[in-house]
Amino acid sequence: MAGRTKRRSRRTGDDGGTSRFLSGGRDDDPEVSNLLGISSSPLFNPLSLLPGNFSFDSFASSLTPTKIVVYGGILALLLAPLLDSIISQATTMLNGSKRNKGKAISAELTSVGSDGKYHGRYPNSLLTLFYPFTLLRDVVLDQPIHPNDVPFFWHVHTTDEEAVKKVLTTCYGADLVELNTVEDVEKAKKLDLITSLEERNRIGIGALNSENERLYNGQRRSPLIITSPHIREVAELFDQDHFGRMFSFYRHPIDYDVHPRLKEKLPPEAGANNFLTRLLSDVHSGDIGFKELGIAKQVIRQVTVTGTRDLMAESLFRTGKYFGWVPVSGTGTKDGEEKDDIIAKSCIDNQLQAFPGERYADHNSREWQVFYNANKMDCQLYELARSTWRAQIQTIIPLTLQKKRAGEDDEDEEDGDEELQPAAEGGR
């Protein structure tokens, strides 16, 4: 027996726990007990309760249906705790292996493809559905704004584009990178636009540093903003080190003033049938349903600082405060914040006077009913944009307040410097 045991042990190799178990290791060995899932104390033996002269043959011949039911019930009661313990331990082991497996998978989530696609804020199961919008920040949850985030103005409508760009350049002194065609976007990809802008200190930490002044709580002068009507193509310019942070304006479908480059992109039948839903879901022809509507709603609700045409002045002021843009001739200091707000509001109002307002439709007319039936999804998107605008009154807060709530307030750093300075002087 000893020879067989030794041969079996050699075949199993030098693995400690398995070798001892196969080579007749003691049952009271703690490692063996853990492997078997039992404690070192002896198990209860139900047969010890039977009398010494008990005979299974005579017992079996005397069984009746009633006795079988009774004895079966007693046996079930005796074995129930043991079975429950075995099942519980097996479940724990399985759940543990699943958790460990999940950790191994999650470590690979950030390297899905060698081409850089499907990177972003979601697990793999959702990336393919919502990509490339995963490369745009959640404008509410991802606060405060990171210095590496790149402002992106997505303009669907021509009139909105003209009005917003006028305000950005005149009131905030913004530098615009205008990617109006798909060819412009492809060229930007080949030139690695984002990296180039960071190397020139036009975005990122370098854009915050100034030899002449340090603005309060991460505010900026003359911000650099990427603008384009091509949301999907531009989103792919961003990466996990430089997420896009988007703002856009939404109109009622009956008042659409679609950018001419977007009209070229979609077939003619899409123009009169839920244009915006098709554009955001990337389904340019055929039927669309709740899946496509859900993708479009997610863009508005999650990754857009939302503005509406009828509230453009308030929307632009909110956007400027959210990104921390200092208006032209503003101070960018804490004490001058109220004065900066007055300057920004006055400039925005003056610039928007030259642009037409929103057009309204008679909802009781037959023409409106025909239009609504053909564009129900886009009408829903507009109502969602308006409700998102109202919700963002509370959630899209100024950058200075974002920093303060996150414990990154410049005042805290100044207080720390003041505390260190007396200590250093005392050391002298």
Short mmCIF file of C-alpha atoms in Angstrom, two decimals:
data_model
loop_
_atom_site.label_atom_id
_atom_site.label_comp_id
_atom_site.label_asym_id
_atom_site.label_seq_id
_atom_site.Cartn_x
_atom_site.Cartn_y
_atom_site.Cartn_z
CA MET A 1 0.00 0.00 0.00
CA ALA A 2 2.87 2.30 0.85
CA GLY A 3 4.45 1.59 -2.55
CA ARG A 4 1.27 2.44 -4.38
CA THR A 5 0.96 5.61 -2.38
CA LYS A 6 4.48 6.68 -3.25
CA ARG A 7 4.00 5.99 -6.96
CA ARG A 8 0.77 7.99 -6.97
CA SER A 9 2.52 10.85 -5.19
CA ARG A 10 5.30 10.95 -7.77
CA ARG A 11 2.79 11.10 -10.62
CA THR A 12 1.09 14.14 -9.13
CA GLY A 13 4.34 16.13 -9.05
CA ASP A 14 5.61 18.36 -6.27
CA ASP A 15 2.48 20.42 -5.74
CA GLY A 16 2.30 20.68 -1.95
CA GLY A 17 -1.40 20.56 -1.10
CA THR A 18 -2.41 18.09 -3.83
CA SER A 19 0.56 15.78 -3.13
CA ARG A 20 -0.19 15.52 0.56
CA PHE A 21 -3.85 14.87 -0.13
CA LEU A 22 -3.13 12.06 -2.63
CA SER A 23 -0.29 10.57 -0.60
CA GLY A 24 -2.40 9.94 2.45
CA GLY A 25 -1.92 13.18 4.36
CA ARG A 26 -3.58 13.35 7.78
CA ASP A 27 -7.23 14.45 7.84
CA ASP A 28 -6.51 16.78 10.74
CA ASP A 29 -4.01 18.73 8.62
CA PRO A 30 -5.52 22.23 8.45
CA GLU A 31 -4.75 22.60 4.72
CA VAL A 32 -6.45 19.30 3.92
CA SER A 33 -9.43 20.27 6.05
CA ASN A 34 -9.75 23.57 4.21
CA LEU A 35 -9.49 21.80 0.86
CA LEU A 36 -12.30 19.43 1.81
CA GLY A 37 -14.37 22.26 3.25
CA ILE A 38 -14.82 20.59 6.68
CA SER A 39 -13.58 21.28 10.18
CA SER A 40 -11.08 19.13 12.03
CA SER A 41 -13.72 17.94 14.57
CA PRO A 42 -15.24 14.45 13.90
CA LEU A 43 -18.54 14.34 12.01
CA PHE A 44 -21.66 12.99 13.62
CA ASN A 45 -22.37 9.36 12.59
CA PRO A 46 -26.13 8.62 12.47
CA LEU A 47 -25.50 4.80 12.51
CA SER A 48 -24.14 5.05 16.04
CA LEU A 49 -27.73 5.43 17.26
CA LEU A 50 -28.71 1.95 16.00
CA PRO A 51 -28.66 -1.05 18.41
CA GLY A 52 -25.79 -3.53 18.10
CA ASN A 53 -27.98 -6.48 16.92
CA PHE A 54 -29.66 -4.37 14.19
CA SER A 55 -30.21 -6.26 10.88
CA PHE A 56 -30.83 -4.42 7.62
CA ASP A 57 -32.50 -7.49 6.02
CA SER A 58 -35.15 -7.84 8.74
CA PHE A 59 -35.63 -4.07 8.79
CA ALA A 60 -36.20 -3.93 5.02
CA SER A 61 -38.74 -6.80 5.09
CA SER A 62 -40.75 -5.03 7.78
CA LEU A 63 -41.03 -1.73 5.88
CA THR A 64 -44.50 -0.48 4.98
CA PRO A 65 -45.40 2.61 2.94
CA THR A 66 -46.18 4.49 6.15
CA LYS A 67 -42.85 3.57 7.69
CA ILE A 68 -40.99 4.60 4.51
CA VAL A 69 -42.56 8.06 4.65
CA VAL A 70 -41.83 8.45 8.37
CA TYR A 71 -38.26 7.19 8.20
CA GLY A 72 -37.61 9.22 5.05
CA GLY A 73 -38.74 12.36 6.82
CA ILE A 74 -36.49 11.68 9.80
CA LEU A 75 -33.53 11.02 7.51
CA ALA A 76 -34.19 14.26 5.63
CA LEU A 77 -34.21 16.21 8.90
CA LEU A 78 -30.90 14.65 9.92
CA LEU A 79 -29.16 15.33 6.61
CA ALA A 80 -30.59 18.80 5.96
CA PRO A 81 -27.95 20.77 7.96
CA LEU A 82 -25.12 18.88 6.25
CA LEU A 83 -26.52 19.47 2.75
CA ASP A 84 -27.17 23.11 3.52
CA SER A 85 -23.56 23.57 4.62
CA ILE A 86 -22.20 21.88 1.48
CA ILE A 87 -24.41 23.99 -0.84
CA SER A 88 -23.51 27.21 0.98
CA GLN A 89 -19.77 26.54 0.72
CA ALA A 90 -20.05 25.59 -2.95
CA THR A 91 -21.97 28.80 -3.71
CA THR A 92 -19.37 30.90 -1.89
CA MET A 93 -16.55 29.27 -3.86
CA LEU A 94 -18.33 29.86 -7.18
CA ASN A 95 -19.09 33.50 -6.40
CA GLY A 96 -15.50 34.04 -5.36
CA SER A 97 -14.20 32.64 -8.63
CA LYS A 98 -16.59 34.85 -10.59
CA ARG A 99 -15.41 37.94 -8.71
CA ASN A 100 -11.79 37.07 -9.35
CA LYS A 101 -12.56 36.48 -13.00
CA GLY A 102 -14.35 39.84 -13.13
CA LYS A 103 -11.28 41.59 -11.76
CA ALA A 104 -9.12 40.05 -14.42
CA ILE A 105 -11.51 41.15 -17.14
CA SER A 106 -11.86 44.67 -15.78
CA ALA A 107 -8.11 45.12 -15.96
CA GLU A 108 -8.34 44.73 -19.73
CA LEU A 109 -11.24 47.12 -20.29
CA THR A 110 -9.02 50.03 -21.20
CA SER A 111 -7.28 48.23 -24.09
CA VAL A 112 -10.06 46.89 -26.27
CA GLY A 113 -8.59 47.48 -29.70
CA SER A 114 -5.18 48.34 -31.10
CA ASP A 115 -6.74 51.09 -33.22
CA GLY A 116 -7.81 52.98 -30.12
CA LYS A 117 -11.52 52.57 -30.75
CA TYR A 118 -14.09 51.70 -28.10
CA HIS A 119 -12.16 53.42 -25.36
CA GLY A 120 -14.10 55.56 -22.94
CA ARG A 121 -16.19 55.63 -19.80
CA TYR A 122 -18.19 52.41 -20.14
CA PRO A 123 -17.59 48.64 -19.90
CA ASN A 124 -17.18 46.79 -23.19
CA SER A 125 -20.80 45.67 -23.38
CA LEU A 126 -21.93 49.29 -23.78
CA LEU A 127 -19.02 50.78 -25.68
CA THR A 128 -20.07 49.50 -29.07
CA LEU A 129 -23.60 50.83 -28.54
CA PHE A 130 -22.65 54.35 -27.43
CA TYR A 131 -19.26 54.79 -29.13
CA PRO A 132 -17.87 57.34 -30.02
CA PHE A 133 -19.84 59.36 -27.47
CA THR A 134 -17.94 57.49 -24.75
CA LEU A 135 -15.04 59.84 -25.53
CA LEU A 136 -17.15 62.80 -24.37
CA ARG A 137 -17.32 63.61 -20.69
CA ASP A 138 -20.42 63.24 -18.58
CA VAL A 139 -21.00 66.95 -18.06
CA VAL A 140 -22.62 66.51 -14.65
CA LEU A 141 -20.87 63.56 -13.00
CA ASP A 142 -17.38 64.33 -14.30
CA GLN A 143 -16.88 67.53 -12.33
CA PRO A 144 -14.75 69.49 -11.74
CA ILE A 145 -13.60 70.01 -15.31
CA HIS A 146 -10.16 68.48 -15.82
CA PRO A 147 -7.54 70.81 -17.36
CA ASN A 148 -6.98 68.26 -20.17
CA ASP A 149 -10.65 68.28 -21.24
CA VAL A 150 -11.20 69.91 -24.63
CA PRO A 151 -14.25 72.19 -25.16
CA PHE A 152 -16.26 71.13 -28.21
CA PHE A 153 -19.09 73.17 -29.73
CA TRP A 154 -21.31 70.91 -31.84
CA HIS A 155 -23.49 73.04 -34.12
CA VAL A 156 -26.35 71.44 -36.04
CA HIS A 157 -28.00 74.64 -37.25
CA THR A 158 -26.40 77.38 -39.32
CA THR A 159 -27.95 80.35 -37.51
CA ASP A 160 -26.98 78.95 -34.12
CA GLU A 161 -23.42 78.42 -35.36
CA GLU A 162 -23.08 82.03 -36.45
CA ALA A 163 -24.55 83.47 -33.25
CA VAL A 164 -22.55 81.31 -30.84
CA LYS A 165 -19.25 81.79 -32.66
CA LYS A 166 -19.80 85.56 -32.62
CA VAL A 167 -20.27 85.47 -28.84
CA LEU A 168 -17.31 83.14 -28.23
CA THR A 169 -14.85 85.25 -30.19
CA THR A 170 -16.15 88.69 -29.19
CA CYS A 171 -17.09 88.19 -25.54
CA TYR A 172 -14.53 85.56 -24.50
CA GLY A 173 -11.73 86.09 -27.04
CA ALA A 174 -11.88 82.39 -27.95
CA ASP A 175 -9.66 80.74 -30.55
CA LEU A 176 -11.79 78.44 -32.70
CA VAL A 177 -10.59 75.29 -34.45
CA GLU A 178 -13.29 74.99 -37.11
CA LEU A 179 -13.72 71.52 -38.61
CA ASN A 180 -16.64 72.15 -40.94
CA THR A 181 -16.13 69.20 -43.29
CA VAL A 182 -15.39 65.52 -42.84
CA GLU A 183 -12.18 66.12 -44.76
CA ASP A 184 -11.15 68.70 -42.14
CA VAL A 185 -11.69 66.13 -39.40
CA GLU A 186 -9.70 63.46 -41.24
CA LYS A 187 -6.85 65.91 -41.70
CA ALA A 188 -6.95 66.72 -37.97
CA LYS A 189 -6.66 63.00 -37.18
CA LYS A 190 -3.64 62.58 -39.43
CA LEU A 191 -1.94 65.61 -37.86
CA ASP A 192 -2.79 64.37 -34.35
CA LEU A 193 -4.49 67.66 -33.59
CA ILE A 194 -5.07 67.14 -29.85
CA THR A 195 -1.45 66.25 -29.09
CA SER A 196 -0.25 69.16 -31.19
CA LEU A 197 -2.47 71.60 -29.30
CA GLU A 198 -1.22 70.30 -25.96
CA GLU A 199 2.42 70.64 -27.02
CA ARG A 200 1.72 74.28 -27.87
CA ASN A 201 0.09 74.83 -24.45
CA ARG A 202 -3.27 75.64 -26.04
CA ILE A 203 -5.01 72.92 -24.03
CA GLY A 204 -4.10 71.04 -20.87
CA ILE A 205 -2.18 72.19 -17.81
CA GLY A 206 0.12 74.39 -19.89
CA ALA A 207 -2.80 76.55 -20.97
CA LEU A 208 -3.51 77.46 -17.34
CA ASN A 209 -0.04 78.76 -16.55
CA SER A 210 0.69 82.39 -17.28
CA GLU A 211 3.81 84.40 -16.59
CA ASN A 212 1.74 87.49 -15.80
CA GLU A 213 -1.17 86.20 -13.73
CA ARG A 214 -2.80 83.23 -12.13
CA LEU A 215 -6.57 83.20 -12.52
CA TYR A 216 -8.84 82.09 -9.69
CA ASN A 217 -9.81 78.40 -9.49
CA GLY A 218 -8.69 77.26 -12.92
CA GLN A 219 -10.36 79.97 -15.03
CA ARG A 220 -8.98 80.73 -18.51
CA ARG A 221 -8.65 83.60 -20.89
CA SER A 222 -8.99 83.17 -24.66
CA PRO A 223 -10.01 79.49 -24.49
CA LEU A 224 -9.41 77.17 -27.42
CA ILE A 225 -12.63 75.53 -28.67
CA ILE A 226 -13.13 72.92 -31.37
CA THR A 227 -16.27 73.53 -33.44
CA SER A 228 -17.92 71.24 -35.99
CA PRO A 229 -21.30 69.93 -37.22
CA HIS A 230 -19.82 66.40 -37.40
CA ILE A 231 -20.25 65.08 -33.88
CA ARG A 232 -19.29 61.44 -34.44
CA GLU A 233 -16.18 62.14 -36.46
CA VAL A 234 -14.90 64.82 -34.08
CA ALA A 235 -15.54 62.65 -31.01
CA GLU A 236 -12.99 60.18 -32.37
CA LEU A 237 -10.31 62.87 -32.13
CA PHE A 238 -10.43 62.61 -28.34
CA ASP A 239 -8.87 59.91 -26.18
CA GLN A 240 -8.78 58.81 -22.56
CA ASP A 241 -6.19 61.44 -21.69
CA HIS A 242 -8.07 64.23 -23.47
CA PHE A 243 -11.82 63.77 -23.30
CA GLY A 244 -14.13 66.11 -25.16
CA ARG A 245 -16.56 68.25 -23.19
CA MET A 246 -19.44 69.27 -25.43
CA PHE A 247 -21.99 72.06 -25.53
CA SER A 248 -24.72 72.47 -28.13
CA PHE A 249 -28.04 74.18 -28.90
CA TYR A 250 -31.31 72.49 -29.78
CA ARG A 251 -34.31 73.78 -31.72
CA HIS A 252 -37.85 72.64 -32.28
CA PRO A 253 -37.90 70.36 -35.37
CA ILE A 254 -40.21 72.71 -37.25
CA ASP A 255 -37.59 75.46 -36.87
CA TYR A 256 -34.58 73.42 -38.03
CA ASP A 257 -31.88 75.32 -39.91
CA VAL A 258 -29.67 72.33 -40.64
CA HIS A 259 -26.03 72.90 -41.50
CA PRO A 260 -25.49 72.35 -45.26
CA ARG A 261 -22.70 69.85 -44.62
CA LEU A 262 -25.10 67.68 -42.65
CA LYS A 263 -27.66 67.80 -45.44
CA GLU A 264 -25.04 66.27 -47.73
CA LYS A 265 -24.43 63.50 -45.22
CA LEU A 266 -27.95 62.11 -44.91
CA PRO A 267 -30.19 60.93 -47.75
CA PRO A 268 -33.11 63.18 -48.82
CA GLU A 269 -35.73 61.04 -47.06
CA ALA A 270 -33.97 61.56 -43.71
CA GLY A 271 -34.37 65.32 -43.94
CA ALA A 272 -38.12 65.17 -43.36
CA ASN A 273 -38.13 62.27 -40.94
CA ASN A 274 -36.55 62.60 -37.48
CA PHE A 275 -33.34 64.14 -38.80
CA LEU A 276 -31.58 64.63 -35.45
CA THR A 277 -32.42 61.16 -34.11
CA ARG A 278 -30.98 59.61 -37.27
CA LEU A 279 -27.87 61.76 -37.11
CA LEU A 280 -27.05 60.89 -33.49
CA SER A 281 -27.88 57.18 -33.82
CA ASP A 282 -26.06 56.92 -37.17
CA VAL A 283 -29.06 55.25 -38.84
CA HIS A 284 -29.50 57.28 -42.00
CA SER A 285 -32.24 55.33 -43.75
CA GLY A 286 -34.95 52.79 -43.06
CA ASP A 287 -37.03 52.50 -39.92
CA ILE A 288 -35.82 53.71 -36.53
CA GLY A 289 -37.20 52.84 -33.11
CA PHE A 290 -36.66 53.17 -29.38
CA LYS A 291 -33.02 52.04 -29.55
CA GLU A 292 -32.08 54.92 -31.85
CA LEU A 293 -34.17 57.35 -29.83
CA GLY A 294 -32.46 56.15 -26.64
CA ILE A 295 -28.99 56.79 -28.05
CA ALA A 296 -29.98 60.30 -29.11
CA LYS A 297 -31.52 61.04 -25.71
CA GLN A 298 -28.36 59.84 -23.98
CA VAL A 299 -26.28 62.34 -25.95
CA ILE A 300 -28.48 65.26 -24.89
CA ARG A 301 -28.94 64.21 -21.29
CA GLN A 302 -25.44 63.03 -20.45
CA VAL A 303 -22.70 64.53 -22.61
CA THR A 304 -24.12 67.95 -23.55
CA VAL A 305 -24.17 71.26 -21.75
CA THR A 306 -27.55 71.95 -23.25
CA GLY A 307 -28.77 75.21 -24.69
CA THR A 308 -32.00 76.10 -26.48
CA ARG A 309 -32.55 78.73 -29.14
CA ASP A 310 -35.17 80.66 -27.19
CA LEU A 311 -32.84 80.83 -24.15
CA MET A 312 -29.57 81.37 -25.98
CA ALA A 313 -28.27 84.28 -23.87
CA GLU A 314 -28.81 82.44 -20.58
CA SER A 315 -27.40 79.26 -22.09
CA LEU A 316 -24.18 80.93 -23.29
CA PHE A 317 -23.62 82.66 -19.97
CA ARG A 318 -24.10 79.37 -18.13
CA THR A 319 -21.70 77.63 -20.51
CA GLY A 320 -19.03 80.29 -20.01
CA LYS A 321 -19.28 80.02 -16.22
CA TYR A 322 -19.23 76.20 -16.39
CA PHE A 323 -15.98 76.15 -18.38
CA GLY A 324 -14.45 78.99 -16.37
CA TRP A 325 -13.99 81.38 -19.31
CA VAL A 326 -13.04 84.91 -18.30
CA PRO A 327 -14.75 87.56 -20.47
CA VAL A 328 -12.69 90.07 -22.41
CA SER A 329 -11.64 92.88 -20.02
CA GLY A 330 -12.61 90.67 -17.05
CA THR A 331 -10.24 90.15 -14.10
CA GLY A 332 -10.58 86.40 -13.44
CA THR A 333 -10.12 86.96 -9.70
CA LYS A 334 -12.39 85.99 -6.84
CA ASP A 335 -13.11 89.58 -5.86
CA GLY A 336 -13.87 90.52 -9.46
CA GLU A 337 -16.23 87.61 -10.16
CA GLU A 338 -19.41 89.67 -9.88
CA LYS A 339 -18.03 92.36 -12.19
CA ASP A 340 -16.94 89.70 -14.69
CA ASP A 341 -20.49 88.31 -14.76
CA ILE A 342 -21.91 91.74 -15.60
CA ILE A 343 -19.40 92.18 -18.43
CA ALA A 344 -20.20 88.74 -19.89
CA LYS A 345 -23.99 89.16 -19.74
CA SER A 346 -23.89 92.59 -21.34
CA CYS A 347 -21.64 91.44 -24.17
CA ILE A 348 -23.73 88.33 -24.88
CA ASP A 349 -26.98 90.31 -25.02
CA ASN A 350 -25.47 92.86 -27.39
CA GLN A 351 -24.12 90.24 -29.79
CA LEU A 352 -27.35 88.24 -30.02
CA GLN A 353 -29.53 91.20 -30.97
CA ALA A 354 -28.55 90.83 -34.62
CA PHE A 355 -29.79 87.22 -34.85
CA PRO A 356 -33.42 86.12 -35.34
CA GLY A 357 -35.35 84.40 -32.59
CA GLU A 358 -37.15 81.07 -32.63
CA ARG A 359 -40.13 80.47 -34.92
CA TYR A 360 -43.34 79.08 -33.42
CA ALA A 361 -45.94 76.84 -35.04
CA ASP A 362 -49.70 76.61 -34.76
CA HIS A 363 -50.21 73.24 -33.09
CA ASN A 364 -53.86 73.18 -34.10
CA SER A 365 -53.22 73.27 -37.84
CA ARG A 366 -53.40 70.25 -40.13
CA GLU A 367 -49.87 70.95 -41.37
CA TRP A 368 -48.57 70.65 -37.83
CA GLN A 369 -50.27 67.27 -37.32
CA VAL A 370 -48.72 65.90 -40.51
CA PHE A 371 -45.30 67.23 -39.50
CA TYR A 372 -45.58 65.86 -35.95
CA ASN A 373 -46.56 62.38 -37.09
CA ALA A 374 -43.46 62.25 -39.31
CA ASN A 375 -41.09 63.66 -36.65
CA LYS A 376 -42.31 62.36 -33.30
CA MET A 377 -38.86 61.30 -32.14
CA ASP A 378 -37.23 64.62 -32.88
CA CYS A 379 -40.08 66.36 -31.07
CA GLN A 380 -39.34 64.18 -28.05
CA LEU A 381 -35.66 65.13 -28.26
CA TYR A 382 -36.57 68.81 -28.20
CA GLU A 383 -38.75 68.38 -25.12
CA LEU A 384 -35.95 66.42 -23.48
CA ALA A 385 -33.49 69.20 -24.31
CA ARG A 386 -35.75 71.73 -22.62
CA SER A 387 -36.17 69.58 -19.50
CA THR A 388 -32.39 68.96 -19.44
CA TRP A 389 -31.80 72.72 -19.63
CA ARG A 390 -34.02 73.21 -16.59
CA ALA A 391 -32.29 70.39 -14.68
CA GLN A 392 -28.88 71.84 -15.47
CA ILE A 393 -29.79 75.01 -13.60
CA GLN A 394 -28.80 72.96 -10.55
CA THR A 395 -26.11 70.71 -12.01
CA ILE A 396 -24.12 72.82 -14.50
CA ILE A 397 -22.40 75.02 -11.95
CA PRO A 398 -19.51 77.51 -12.36
CA LEU A 399 -16.00 76.07 -12.50
CA THR A 400 -14.98 78.09 -9.46
CA LEU A 401 -17.72 76.37 -7.43
CA GLN A 402 -16.84 72.96 -8.88
CA LYS A 403 -13.29 73.39 -7.63
CA LYS A 404 -14.44 74.54 -4.22
CA ARG A 405 -16.78 71.58 -3.74
CA ALA A 406 -14.02 69.19 -4.80
CA GLY A 407 -11.61 70.64 -2.24
CA GLU A 408 -9.44 72.21 -4.96
CA ASP A 409 -10.14 75.81 -4.02
CA ASP A 410 -7.20 78.18 -4.52
CA GLU A 411 -7.99 79.77 -1.13
CA ASP A 412 -7.14 76.46 0.58
CA GLU A 413 -3.70 76.49 -1.07
CA GLU A 414 -3.11 80.10 -0.03
CA ASP A 415 -4.07 79.30 3.55
CA GLY A 416 -1.64 76.40 3.50
CA ASP A 417 1.15 78.65 2.21
CA GLU A 418 0.45 81.21 4.95
CA GLU A 419 0.66 78.49 7.60
CA LEU A 420 3.98 77.22 6.25
CA GLN A 421 5.56 80.65 6.03
CA PRO A 422 5.44 81.49 9.82
CA ALA A 423 6.70 77.99 10.56
CA ALA A 424 9.67 78.51 8.25
CA GLU A 425 10.41 81.89 9.83
CA GLY A 426 10.24 80.36 13.28
CA GLY A 427 12.73 77.70 12.16
CA ARG A 428 15.22 80.38 11.26
#
